[in-house]
Tab-separated table of C-alpha atoms in Angstrom:
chain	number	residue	atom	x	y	z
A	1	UNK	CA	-8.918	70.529	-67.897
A	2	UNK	CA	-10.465	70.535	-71.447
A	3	UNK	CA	-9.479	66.636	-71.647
A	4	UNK	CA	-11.590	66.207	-68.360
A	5	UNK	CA	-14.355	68.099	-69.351
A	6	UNK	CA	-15.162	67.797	-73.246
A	7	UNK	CA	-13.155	64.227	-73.837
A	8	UNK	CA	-14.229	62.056	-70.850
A	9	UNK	CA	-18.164	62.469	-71.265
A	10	UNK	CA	-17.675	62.405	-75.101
A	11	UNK	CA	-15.543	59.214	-75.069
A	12	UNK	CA	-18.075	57.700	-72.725
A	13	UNK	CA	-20.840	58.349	-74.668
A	14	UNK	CA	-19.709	57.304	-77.796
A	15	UNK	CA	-18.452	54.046	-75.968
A	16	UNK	CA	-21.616	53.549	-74.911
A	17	UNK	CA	-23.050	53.182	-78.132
A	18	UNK	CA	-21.373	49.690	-78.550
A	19	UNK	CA	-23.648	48.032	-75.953
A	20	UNK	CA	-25.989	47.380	-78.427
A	21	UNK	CA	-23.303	46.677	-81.186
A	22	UNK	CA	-23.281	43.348	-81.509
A	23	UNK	CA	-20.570	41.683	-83.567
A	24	UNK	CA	-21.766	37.639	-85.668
A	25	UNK	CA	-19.781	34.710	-85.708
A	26	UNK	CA	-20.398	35.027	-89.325
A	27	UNK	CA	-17.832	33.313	-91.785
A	28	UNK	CA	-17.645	31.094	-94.827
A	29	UNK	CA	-16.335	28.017	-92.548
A	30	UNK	CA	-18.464	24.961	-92.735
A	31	UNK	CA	-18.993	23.684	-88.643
A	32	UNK	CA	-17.656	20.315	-88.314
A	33	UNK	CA	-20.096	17.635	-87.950
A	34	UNK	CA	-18.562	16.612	-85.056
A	35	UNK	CA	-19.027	18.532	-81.761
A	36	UNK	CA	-16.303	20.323	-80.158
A	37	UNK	CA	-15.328	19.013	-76.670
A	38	UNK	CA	-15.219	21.550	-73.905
A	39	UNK	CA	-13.503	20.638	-70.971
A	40	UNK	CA	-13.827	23.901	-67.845
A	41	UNK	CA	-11.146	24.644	-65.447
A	42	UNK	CA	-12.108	25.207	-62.147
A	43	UNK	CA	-9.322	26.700	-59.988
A	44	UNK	CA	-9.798	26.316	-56.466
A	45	UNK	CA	-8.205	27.631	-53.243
A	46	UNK	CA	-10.095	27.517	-50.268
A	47	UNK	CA	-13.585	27.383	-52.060
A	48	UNK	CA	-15.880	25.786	-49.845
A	49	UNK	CA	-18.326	28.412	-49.857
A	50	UNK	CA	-18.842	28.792	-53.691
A	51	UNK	CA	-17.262	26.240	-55.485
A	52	UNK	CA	-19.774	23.298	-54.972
A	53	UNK	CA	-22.216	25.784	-56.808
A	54	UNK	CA	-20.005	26.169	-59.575
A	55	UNK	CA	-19.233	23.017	-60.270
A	56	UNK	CA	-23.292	22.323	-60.684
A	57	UNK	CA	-23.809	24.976	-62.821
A	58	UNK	CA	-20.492	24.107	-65.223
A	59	UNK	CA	-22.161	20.130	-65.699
A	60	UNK	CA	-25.353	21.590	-66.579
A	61	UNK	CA	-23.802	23.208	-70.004
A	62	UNK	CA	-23.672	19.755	-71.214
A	63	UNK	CA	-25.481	18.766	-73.762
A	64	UNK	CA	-25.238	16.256	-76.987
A	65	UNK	CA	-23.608	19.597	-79.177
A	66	UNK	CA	-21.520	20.520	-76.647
A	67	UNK	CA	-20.528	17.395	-74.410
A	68	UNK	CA	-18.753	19.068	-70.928
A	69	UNK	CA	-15.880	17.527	-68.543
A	70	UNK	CA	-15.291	20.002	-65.581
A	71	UNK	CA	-11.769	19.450	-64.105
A	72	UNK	CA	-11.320	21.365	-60.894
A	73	UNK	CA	-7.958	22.006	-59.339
A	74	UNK	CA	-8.154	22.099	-55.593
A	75	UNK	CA	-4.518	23.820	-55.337
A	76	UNK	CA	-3.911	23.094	-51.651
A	77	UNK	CA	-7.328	23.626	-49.857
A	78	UNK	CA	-6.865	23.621	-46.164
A	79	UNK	CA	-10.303	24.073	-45.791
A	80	UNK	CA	-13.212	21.565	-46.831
A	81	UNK	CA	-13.198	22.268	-50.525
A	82	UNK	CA	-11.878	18.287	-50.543
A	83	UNK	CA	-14.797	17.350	-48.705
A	84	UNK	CA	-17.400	19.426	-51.140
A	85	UNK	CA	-15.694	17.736	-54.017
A	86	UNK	CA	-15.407	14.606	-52.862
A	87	UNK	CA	-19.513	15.082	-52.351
A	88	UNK	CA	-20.106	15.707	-56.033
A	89	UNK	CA	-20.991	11.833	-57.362
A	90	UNK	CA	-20.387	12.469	-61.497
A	91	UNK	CA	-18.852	10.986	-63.757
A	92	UNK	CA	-18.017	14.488	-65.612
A	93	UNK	CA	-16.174	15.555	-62.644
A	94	UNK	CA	-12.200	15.152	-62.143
A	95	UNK	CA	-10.596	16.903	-59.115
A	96	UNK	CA	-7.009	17.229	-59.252
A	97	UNK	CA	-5.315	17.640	-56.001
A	98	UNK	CA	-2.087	19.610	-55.933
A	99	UNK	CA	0.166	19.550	-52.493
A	100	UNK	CA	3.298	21.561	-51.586
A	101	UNK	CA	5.777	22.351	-52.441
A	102	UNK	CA	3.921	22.722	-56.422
A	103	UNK	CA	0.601	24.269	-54.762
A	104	UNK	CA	0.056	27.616	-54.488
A	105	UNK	CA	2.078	28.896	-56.740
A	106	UNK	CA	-0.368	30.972	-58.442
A	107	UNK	CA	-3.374	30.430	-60.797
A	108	UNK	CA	-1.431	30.077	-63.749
A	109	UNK	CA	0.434	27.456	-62.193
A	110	UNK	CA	-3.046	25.374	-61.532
A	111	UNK	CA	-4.590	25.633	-64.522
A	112	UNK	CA	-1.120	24.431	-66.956
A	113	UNK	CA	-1.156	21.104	-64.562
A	114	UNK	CA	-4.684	20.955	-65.782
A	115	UNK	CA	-4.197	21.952	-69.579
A	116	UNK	CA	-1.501	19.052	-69.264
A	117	UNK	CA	-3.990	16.786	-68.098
A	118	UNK	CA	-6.590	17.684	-69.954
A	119	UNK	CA	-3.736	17.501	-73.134
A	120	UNK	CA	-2.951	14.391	-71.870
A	121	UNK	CA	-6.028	12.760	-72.406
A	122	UNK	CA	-6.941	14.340	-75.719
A	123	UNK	CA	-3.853	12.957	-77.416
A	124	UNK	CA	-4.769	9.729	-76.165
A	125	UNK	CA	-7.881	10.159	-78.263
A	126	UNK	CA	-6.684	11.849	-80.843
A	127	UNK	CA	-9.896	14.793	-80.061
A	128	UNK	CA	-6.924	17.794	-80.117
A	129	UNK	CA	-8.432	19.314	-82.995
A	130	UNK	CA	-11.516	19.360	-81.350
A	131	UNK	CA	-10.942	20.054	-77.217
A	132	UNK	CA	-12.137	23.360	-76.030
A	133	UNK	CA	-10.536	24.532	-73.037
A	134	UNK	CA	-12.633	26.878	-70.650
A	135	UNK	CA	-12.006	28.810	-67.026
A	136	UNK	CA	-14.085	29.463	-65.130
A	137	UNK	CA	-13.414	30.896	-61.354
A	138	UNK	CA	-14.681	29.461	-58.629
A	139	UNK	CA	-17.475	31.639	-57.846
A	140	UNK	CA	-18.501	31.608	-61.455
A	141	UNK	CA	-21.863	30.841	-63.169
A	142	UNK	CA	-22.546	30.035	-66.493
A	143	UNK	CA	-25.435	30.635	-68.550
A	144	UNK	CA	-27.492	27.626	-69.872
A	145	UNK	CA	-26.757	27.389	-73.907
A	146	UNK	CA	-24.199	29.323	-73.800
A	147	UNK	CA	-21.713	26.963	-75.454
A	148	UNK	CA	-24.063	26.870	-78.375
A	149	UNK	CA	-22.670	30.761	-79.099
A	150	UNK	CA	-19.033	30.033	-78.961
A	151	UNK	CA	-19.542	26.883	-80.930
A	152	UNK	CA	-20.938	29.102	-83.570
A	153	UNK	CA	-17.571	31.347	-83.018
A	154	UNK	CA	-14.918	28.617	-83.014
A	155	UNK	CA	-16.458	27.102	-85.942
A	156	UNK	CA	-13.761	29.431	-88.139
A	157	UNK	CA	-10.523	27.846	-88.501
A	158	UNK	CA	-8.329	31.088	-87.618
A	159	UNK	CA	-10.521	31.984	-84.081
A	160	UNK	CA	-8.433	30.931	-81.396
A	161	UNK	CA	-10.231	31.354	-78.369
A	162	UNK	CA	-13.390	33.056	-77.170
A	163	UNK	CA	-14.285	35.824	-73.781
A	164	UNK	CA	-17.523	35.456	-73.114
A	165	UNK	CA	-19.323	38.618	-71.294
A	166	UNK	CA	-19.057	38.690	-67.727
A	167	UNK	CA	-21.913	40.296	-64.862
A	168	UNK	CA	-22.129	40.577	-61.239
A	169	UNK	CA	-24.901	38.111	-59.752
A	170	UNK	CA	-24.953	39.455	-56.143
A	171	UNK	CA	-25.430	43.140	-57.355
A	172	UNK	CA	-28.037	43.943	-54.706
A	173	UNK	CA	-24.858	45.403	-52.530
A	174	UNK	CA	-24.079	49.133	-54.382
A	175	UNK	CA	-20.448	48.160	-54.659
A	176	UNK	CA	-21.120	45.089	-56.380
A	177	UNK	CA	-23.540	46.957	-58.428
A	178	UNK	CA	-21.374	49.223	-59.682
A	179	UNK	CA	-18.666	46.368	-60.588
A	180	UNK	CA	-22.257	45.218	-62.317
A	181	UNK	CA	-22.290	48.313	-64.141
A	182	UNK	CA	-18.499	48.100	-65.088
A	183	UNK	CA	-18.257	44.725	-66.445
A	184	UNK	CA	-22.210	44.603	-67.518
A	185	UNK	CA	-21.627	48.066	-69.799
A	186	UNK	CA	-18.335	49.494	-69.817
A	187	UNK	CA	-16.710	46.326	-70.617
A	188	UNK	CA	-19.096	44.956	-72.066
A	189	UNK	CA	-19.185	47.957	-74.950
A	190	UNK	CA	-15.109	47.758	-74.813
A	191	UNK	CA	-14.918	44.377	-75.781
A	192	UNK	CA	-17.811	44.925	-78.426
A	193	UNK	CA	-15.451	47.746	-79.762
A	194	UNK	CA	-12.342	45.625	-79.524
A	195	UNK	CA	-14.012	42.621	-81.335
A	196	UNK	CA	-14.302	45.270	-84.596
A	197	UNK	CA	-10.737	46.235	-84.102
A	198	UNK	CA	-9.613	43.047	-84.004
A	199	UNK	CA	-7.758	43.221	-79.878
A	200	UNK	CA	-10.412	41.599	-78.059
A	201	UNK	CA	-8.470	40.647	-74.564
A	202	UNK	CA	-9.186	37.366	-72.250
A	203	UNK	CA	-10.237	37.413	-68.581
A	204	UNK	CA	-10.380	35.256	-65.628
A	205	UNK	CA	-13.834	34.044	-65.967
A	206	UNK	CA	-15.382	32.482	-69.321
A	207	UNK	CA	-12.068	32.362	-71.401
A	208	UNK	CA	-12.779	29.447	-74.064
A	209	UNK	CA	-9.323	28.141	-75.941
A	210	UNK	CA	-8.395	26.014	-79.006
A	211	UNK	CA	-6.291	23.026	-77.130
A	212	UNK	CA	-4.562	23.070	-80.685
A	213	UNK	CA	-3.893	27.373	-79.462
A	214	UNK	CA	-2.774	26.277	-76.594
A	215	UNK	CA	-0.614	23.952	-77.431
A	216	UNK	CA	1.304	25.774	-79.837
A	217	UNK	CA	2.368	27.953	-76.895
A	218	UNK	CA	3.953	25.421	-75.143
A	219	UNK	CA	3.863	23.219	-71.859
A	220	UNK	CA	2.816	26.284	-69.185
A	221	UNK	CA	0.482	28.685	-71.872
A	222	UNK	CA	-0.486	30.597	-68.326
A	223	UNK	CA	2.412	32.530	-66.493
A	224	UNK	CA	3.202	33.956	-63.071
A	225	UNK	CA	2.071	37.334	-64.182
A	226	UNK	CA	-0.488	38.449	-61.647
A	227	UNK	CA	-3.267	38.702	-64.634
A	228	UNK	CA	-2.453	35.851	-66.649
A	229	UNK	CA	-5.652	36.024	-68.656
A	230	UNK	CA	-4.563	39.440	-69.844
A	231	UNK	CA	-1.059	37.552	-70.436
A	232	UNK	CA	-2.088	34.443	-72.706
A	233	UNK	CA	-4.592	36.757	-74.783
A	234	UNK	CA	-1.268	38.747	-75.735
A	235	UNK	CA	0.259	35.428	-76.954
A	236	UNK	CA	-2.734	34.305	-78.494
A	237	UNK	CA	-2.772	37.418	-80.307
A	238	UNK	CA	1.112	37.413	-80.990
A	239	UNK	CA	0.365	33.479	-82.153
A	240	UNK	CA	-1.863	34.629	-85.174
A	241	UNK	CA	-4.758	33.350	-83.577
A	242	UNK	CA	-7.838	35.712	-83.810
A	243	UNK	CA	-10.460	36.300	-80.345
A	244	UNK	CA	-13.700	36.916	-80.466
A	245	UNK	CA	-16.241	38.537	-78.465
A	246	UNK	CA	-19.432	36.600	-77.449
A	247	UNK	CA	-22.117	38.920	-76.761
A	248	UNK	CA	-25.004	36.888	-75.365
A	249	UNK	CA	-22.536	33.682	-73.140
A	250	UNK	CA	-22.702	35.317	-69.774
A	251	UNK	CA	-20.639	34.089	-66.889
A	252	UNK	CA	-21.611	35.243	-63.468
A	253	UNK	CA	-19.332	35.863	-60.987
A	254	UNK	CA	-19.316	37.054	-57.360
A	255	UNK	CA	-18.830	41.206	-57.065
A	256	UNK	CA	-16.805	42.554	-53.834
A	257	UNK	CA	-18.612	44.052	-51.166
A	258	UNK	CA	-16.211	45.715	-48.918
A	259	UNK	CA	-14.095	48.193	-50.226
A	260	UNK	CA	-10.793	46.912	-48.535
A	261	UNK	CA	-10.563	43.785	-50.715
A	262	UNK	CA	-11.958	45.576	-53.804
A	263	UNK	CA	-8.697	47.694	-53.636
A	264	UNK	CA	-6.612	45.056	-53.321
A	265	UNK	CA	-7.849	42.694	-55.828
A	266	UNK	CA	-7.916	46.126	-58.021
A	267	UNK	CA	-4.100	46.325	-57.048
A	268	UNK	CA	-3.410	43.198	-58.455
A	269	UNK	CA	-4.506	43.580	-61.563
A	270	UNK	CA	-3.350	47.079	-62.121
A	271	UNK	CA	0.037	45.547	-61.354
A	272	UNK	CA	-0.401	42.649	-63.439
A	273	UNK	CA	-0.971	45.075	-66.339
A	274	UNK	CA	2.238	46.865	-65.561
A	275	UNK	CA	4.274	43.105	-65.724
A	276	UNK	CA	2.767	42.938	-69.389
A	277	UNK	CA	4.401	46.371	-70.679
A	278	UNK	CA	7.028	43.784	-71.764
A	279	UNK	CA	5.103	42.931	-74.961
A	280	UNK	CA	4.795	46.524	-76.017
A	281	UNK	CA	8.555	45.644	-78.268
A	282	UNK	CA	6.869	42.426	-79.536
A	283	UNK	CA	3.503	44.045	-80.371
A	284	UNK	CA	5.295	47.043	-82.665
A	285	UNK	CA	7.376	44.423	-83.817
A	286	UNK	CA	4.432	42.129	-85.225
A	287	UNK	CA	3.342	41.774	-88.683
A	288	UNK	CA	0.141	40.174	-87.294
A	289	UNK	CA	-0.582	43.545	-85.352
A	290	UNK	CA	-2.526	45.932	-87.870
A	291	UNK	CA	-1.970	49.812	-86.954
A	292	UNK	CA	-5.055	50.562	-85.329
A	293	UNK	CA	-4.975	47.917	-83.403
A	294	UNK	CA	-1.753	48.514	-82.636
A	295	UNK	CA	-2.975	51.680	-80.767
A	296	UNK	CA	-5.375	49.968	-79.140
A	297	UNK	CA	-2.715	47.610	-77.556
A	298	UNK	CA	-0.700	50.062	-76.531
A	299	UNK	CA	-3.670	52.860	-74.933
A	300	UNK	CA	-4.158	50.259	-72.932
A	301	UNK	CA	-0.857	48.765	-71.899
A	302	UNK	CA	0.360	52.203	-71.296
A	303	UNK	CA	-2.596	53.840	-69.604
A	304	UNK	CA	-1.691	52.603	-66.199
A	305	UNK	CA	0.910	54.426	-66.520
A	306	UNK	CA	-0.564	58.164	-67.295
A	307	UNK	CA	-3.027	57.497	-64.792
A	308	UNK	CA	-0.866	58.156	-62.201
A	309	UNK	CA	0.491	61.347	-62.995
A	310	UNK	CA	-2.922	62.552	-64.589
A	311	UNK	CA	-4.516	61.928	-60.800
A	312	UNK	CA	-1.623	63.925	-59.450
A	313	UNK	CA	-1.683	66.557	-61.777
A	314	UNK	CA	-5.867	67.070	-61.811
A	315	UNK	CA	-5.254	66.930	-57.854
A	316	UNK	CA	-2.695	69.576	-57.845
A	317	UNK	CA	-4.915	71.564	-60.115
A	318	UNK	CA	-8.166	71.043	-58.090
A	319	UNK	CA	-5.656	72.417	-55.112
A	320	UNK	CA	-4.424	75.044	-56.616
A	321	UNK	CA	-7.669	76.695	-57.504
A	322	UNK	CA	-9.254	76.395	-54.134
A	323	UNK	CA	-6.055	78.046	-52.500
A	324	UNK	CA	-6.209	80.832	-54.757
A	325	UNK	CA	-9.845	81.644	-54.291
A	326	UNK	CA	-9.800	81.334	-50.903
A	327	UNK	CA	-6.901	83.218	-50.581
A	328	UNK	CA	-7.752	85.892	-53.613
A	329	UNK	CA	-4.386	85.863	-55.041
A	330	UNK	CA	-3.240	85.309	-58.865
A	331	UNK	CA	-0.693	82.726	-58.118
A	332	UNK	CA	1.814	85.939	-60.383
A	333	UNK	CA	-1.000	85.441	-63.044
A	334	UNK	CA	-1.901	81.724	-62.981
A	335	UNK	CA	-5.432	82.269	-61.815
A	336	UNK	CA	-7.457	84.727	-62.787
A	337	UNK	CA	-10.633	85.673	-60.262
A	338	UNK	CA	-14.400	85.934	-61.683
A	339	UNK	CA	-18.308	86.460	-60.696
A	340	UNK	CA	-19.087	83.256	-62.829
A	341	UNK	CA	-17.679	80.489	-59.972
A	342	UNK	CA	-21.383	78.982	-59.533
A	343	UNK	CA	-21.178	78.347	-63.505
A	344	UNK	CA	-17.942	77.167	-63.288
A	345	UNK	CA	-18.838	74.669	-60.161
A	346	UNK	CA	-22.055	73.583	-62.657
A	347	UNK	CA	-19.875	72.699	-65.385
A	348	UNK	CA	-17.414	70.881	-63.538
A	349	UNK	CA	-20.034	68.673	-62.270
A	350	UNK	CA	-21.518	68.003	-65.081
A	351	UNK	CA	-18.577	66.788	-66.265
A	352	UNK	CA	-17.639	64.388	-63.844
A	353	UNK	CA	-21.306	63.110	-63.085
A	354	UNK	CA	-22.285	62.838	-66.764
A	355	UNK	CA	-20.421	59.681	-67.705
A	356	UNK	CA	-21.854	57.504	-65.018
A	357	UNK	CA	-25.270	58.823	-65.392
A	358	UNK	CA	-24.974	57.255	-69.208
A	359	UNK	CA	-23.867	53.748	-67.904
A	360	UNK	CA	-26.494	54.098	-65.336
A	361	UNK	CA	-29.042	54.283	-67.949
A	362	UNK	CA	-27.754	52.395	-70.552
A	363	UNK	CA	-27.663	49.573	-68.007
A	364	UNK	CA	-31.325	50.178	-67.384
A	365	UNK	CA	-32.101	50.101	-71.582
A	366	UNK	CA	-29.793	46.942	-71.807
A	367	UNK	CA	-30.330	45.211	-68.887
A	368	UNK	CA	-33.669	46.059	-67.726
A	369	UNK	CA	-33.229	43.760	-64.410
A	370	UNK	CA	-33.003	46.898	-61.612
A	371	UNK	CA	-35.391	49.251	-61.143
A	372	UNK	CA	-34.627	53.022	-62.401
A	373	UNK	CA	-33.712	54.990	-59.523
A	374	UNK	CA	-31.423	52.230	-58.731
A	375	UNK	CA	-29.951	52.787	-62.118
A	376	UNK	CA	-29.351	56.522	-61.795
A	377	UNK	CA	-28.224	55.823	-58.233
A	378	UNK	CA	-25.596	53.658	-59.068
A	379	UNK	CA	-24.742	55.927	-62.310
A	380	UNK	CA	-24.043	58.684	-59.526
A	381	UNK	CA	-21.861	56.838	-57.504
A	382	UNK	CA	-19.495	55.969	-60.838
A	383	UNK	CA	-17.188	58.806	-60.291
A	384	UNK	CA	-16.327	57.322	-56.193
A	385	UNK	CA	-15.660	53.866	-58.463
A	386	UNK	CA	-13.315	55.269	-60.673
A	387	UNK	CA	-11.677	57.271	-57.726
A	388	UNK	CA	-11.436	53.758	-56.362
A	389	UNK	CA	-9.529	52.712	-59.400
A	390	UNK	CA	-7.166	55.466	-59.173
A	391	UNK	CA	-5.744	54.251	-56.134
A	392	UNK	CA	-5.431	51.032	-56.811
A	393	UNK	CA	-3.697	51.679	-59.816
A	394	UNK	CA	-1.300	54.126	-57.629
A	395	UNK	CA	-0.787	51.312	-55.420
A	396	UNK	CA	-0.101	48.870	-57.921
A	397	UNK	CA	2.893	51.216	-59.233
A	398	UNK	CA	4.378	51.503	-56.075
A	399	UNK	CA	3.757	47.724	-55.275
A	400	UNK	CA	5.334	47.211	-58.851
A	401	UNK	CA	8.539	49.496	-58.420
A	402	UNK	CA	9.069	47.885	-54.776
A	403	UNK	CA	9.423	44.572	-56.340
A	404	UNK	CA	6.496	43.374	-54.303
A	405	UNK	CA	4.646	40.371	-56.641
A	406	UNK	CA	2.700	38.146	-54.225
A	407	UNK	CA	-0.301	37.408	-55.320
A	408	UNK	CA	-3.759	38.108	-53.504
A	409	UNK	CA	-6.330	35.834	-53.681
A	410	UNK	CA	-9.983	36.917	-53.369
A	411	UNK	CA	-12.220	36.047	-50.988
A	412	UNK	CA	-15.386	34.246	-51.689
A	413	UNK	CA	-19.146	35.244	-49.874
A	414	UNK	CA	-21.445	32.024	-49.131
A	415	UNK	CA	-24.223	31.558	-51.092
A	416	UNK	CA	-27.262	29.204	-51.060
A	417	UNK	CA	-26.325	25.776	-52.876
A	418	UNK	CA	-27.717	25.157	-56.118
A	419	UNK	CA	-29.677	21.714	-56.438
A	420	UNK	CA	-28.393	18.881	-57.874
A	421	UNK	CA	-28.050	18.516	-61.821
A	422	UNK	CA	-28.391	14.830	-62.445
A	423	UNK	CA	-25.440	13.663	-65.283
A	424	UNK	CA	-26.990	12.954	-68.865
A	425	UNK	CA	-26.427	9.357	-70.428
A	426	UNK	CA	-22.665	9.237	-72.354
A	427	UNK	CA	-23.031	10.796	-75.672
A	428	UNK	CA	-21.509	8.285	-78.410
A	429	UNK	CA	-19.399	10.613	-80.284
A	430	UNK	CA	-18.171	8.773	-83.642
C-alpha cells in the first residue's frame, strides 16, 4: 500500500521529467562523406487499407543525403494489397511476394527474406558498410527529414541501430489517445531515460539497423518470438553494438479503437516479453552489460512477472477492506476501524489519479496539438489504461504457461490516401 501510494506518483513524476531530456548524437566521429543508404521494410498482411499510404510517405524520406529503397513484403495477402502495390509506378519500390507454405509464418519471418534480399544486393555493390535497414509497419508514417537525425546518430562507429519516437496519428478516438499519451510521453521519457543508461530497446515501427549489425547476427537476425523487435534489440545489445534514442524522427502509426483488439494485441506482447526471460542468464553473464543497466534489463524483463501477483494481491487487499467495513469486524486484528474513511478515500485517489493527470499535462506542455481539457480528460482515464494492461499481461501468462504462441495480427482502420509523391531523379552516388 505505501508502494502504491508514495512510489507510483513519485516514479511517474520524476519519469516525466525526461520528456524534455533530450539526449545529442554528439561524438568525436567524422560522418562519412558518403551518404548512408536506407532501405525500409514494409511488412504486409492483408494491408489494403493502409499500406498504399505508407508506402507514399516511406519514398518521400528520400532525398540526395539520405537516398531511400522501400521493399515491402506482401506475406500472403489474400486481399488486394497485390493490386495496391502493383498500382505504385516507382522505381524505389520492390514488392516481394511470399506464398505458402514460407508465408505467414510470422513477422520475423518476412522481414529476414527481406534483410536477405536487401543483403543480397548490397554485397553485390559492395555498400554493406553503408546500408541502413529500417521497419516500418504497415500503417506507419514517417516524418519528413527525419533520416537527417539518425544520420547524425549512426555517424559513430560503435551505434548499431537507432528507435525513433513513435505517436498515435488517429488520436481523436480516447483509446487511441491514450495509446497517444503512452507512446507520445511515457515512452517517450523511458526511452529518453534508457538512452542515458545505455538499454535503449527497439520496436516495431521506426527501428533503423547497421546491415553490417545485422549481419553479424546471422542469416534470420528476427525470430519467432511474438515481439521480435524487443528480441533483436537484446542481441544487438548482447553484440556490443550501442542504440540510440532519436528524439525528434517520429513515426506515426495507427492507435486501436476498440478495446477487444487492444487486449489482444496487448496479450501478445506481454507474452512476447515473457519468451525473452531467456536472456536474463546471458545479460548477467555479459561483460558488455554495465550494472545499472543491468537492472534496467532485468526491471523490465521481470516485471511481467510481479505484475501479476501485485494485481492479485492489491485486489485482495482492496477486498478485504471493503468486507471488513461493511461488515465492522477486525479480520482477529487485521483491520482496524476509524472516523477518518473520507480522508482515507481522498488519499487513495489521489494516488491513483495523480500519475495520469501528469502525462495528461505534460502531453499538453510537450505536445501542444490537443486542446486542455482534452489533456486532463485523457490524463483521467490513465488509470482504466493501465487496468487494461493488467489484464493483458494476466492473459499473456496464462496464454504463455498453456503453450499457446500463435501470433495475432492487428487489424488496420481505412484512411484517406495520401497523394502521389513523384520519384526524384537517381542520385549518382560515387
Amino acid at each position: 500500500m505505501f508502494v502504491l501510494l508514495l512510489f507510483w506518483p513519485t516514479y511517474n513524476l520524476v519519469l516525466a521529467l525526461f520528456v524534455w531530456w533530450r539526449p545529442k548524437p554528439g561524438g568525436t566521429d567524422v560522418p562519412s562523406r558518403y551518404p548512408l543508404h536506407y532501405w525500409i521494410i514494409i511488412p504486409a498482411l492483408n494491408e489494403e487499407r493502409v499500406v498504399a499510404n505508407t508506402v507514399r510517405s516511406a519514398l518521400a524520406l528520400d532525398s540526395a543525403r539520405t537516398p531511400v529503397q522501400v521493399v515491402v513484403v506482401d506475406d500472403g495477402s489474400d486481399d488486394r494489397t497485390p493490386h495496391v502495390l502493383a498500382g505504385i509506378d516507382d522505381h524505389r519500390l520492390h514488392v516481394l511476394r511470399r506464398t505458402p507454405p514460407d508465408a505467414r509464418r510470422g513477422k520475423g519471418e518476412a522481414l529476414n527474406h527481406a534483410y536477405r534480399y536487401v543483403r543480397g544486393i548490397a554485397e553485390e555493390a559492395g555498400t554493406v558498410h553503408r546500408t541502413i535497414i529500417g521497419v516500418i509497419d504497415g500503417d506507419g508514417r514517417g516524418e519528413p527529414g527525419m533520416l537527417s537525425e539518425i544520420s547524425a546518430y549512426l555517424a559513430q562507429r560503435d551505434v548499431g541501430a537507432v528507435q525513433c519516437r513513435v505517436r498515435i496519428h488517429n488520436r481523436d478516438n480516447l483509446l487511441a489517445f491514450l495509446q497517444d499519451l503512452e507512446f507520445g510521453c511515457v515512452v517517450d521519457a523511458s526511452q529518453s531515460l534508457r538512452d542515458v543508461v545505455g538499454t535503449v530497446g527497439l520496436g516495431g515501427n521506426g527501428q533503423f539497423v547497421r546491415l553490417s549489425t545485422l549481419t553479424v547476427l546471422g542469416d534470420a537476425p528476427w525470430s519467432a518470438c511474438l515481439v521480435e523487435d524487443l528480441e533483436l534489440g537484446l542481441r544487438v545489445h548482447l553484440a556490443g553494438r550501442r542504440i540510440r534514442y532519436a528524439t525528434h524522427a517520429t513515426i506515426t502509426q495507427q492507435g486501436l479503437v476498440d478495446v477487444r483488439r487492444l487486449l489482444r494485441q496487448r496479450t501478445r506482447w506481454g507474452q512476447g516479453n515473457l519468451q525473452c526471460l531467456g536472456f536474463v542468464p546471458r545479460l548477467v553473464r555479459a561483460r558488455r552489460i554495465g550494472s545499472v543497466a543491468l537492472l534496467e534489463f532485468l526491471q523490465y524483463l521481470l516485471a511481467p512477472w510481479l505484475v501479476a501477483p501485485m494485481t492479485l494481491l492489491v485486489t485482495a487487499l482492496v477486498g478485504v477492506n471493503l468486507y471488513a467495513q461493511a461488515t465492522g469486524t477486525d479480520l482477529g486484528g487485521l483491520y482496524t476501524h476509524g472516523t477518518n474513511i473520507g480522508a482515507a478515500v481522498a488519499i487513495w485517489a489521489a494516488a491513483l489519479v495523480l500519475p495520469g493527470l501528469i502525462w495528461g499535462v505534460v502531453h499538453r506542455l510537450k505536445h501542444g496539438d490537443e486542446p486542455v481539457l482534452r489533456c486532463l480528460a485523457v490524463g483521467l482515464a490513465y488509470p482504466l489504461f493501465l487496468v487494461l494492461g493488467s489484464v493483458s499481461t494476466l492473459r499473456a501468462l496464462y496464454r504463455h504457461c498453456a503453450g499457446r504462441n500463435a501470433w495475432a495480427k492487428t487489424e488496420r482502420l481505412a484512411e484517406k490516401e495520401l497523394p502521389a509523391t513523384a520519384a526524384p531523379p537517381v542520385p549518382k552516388i560515387a
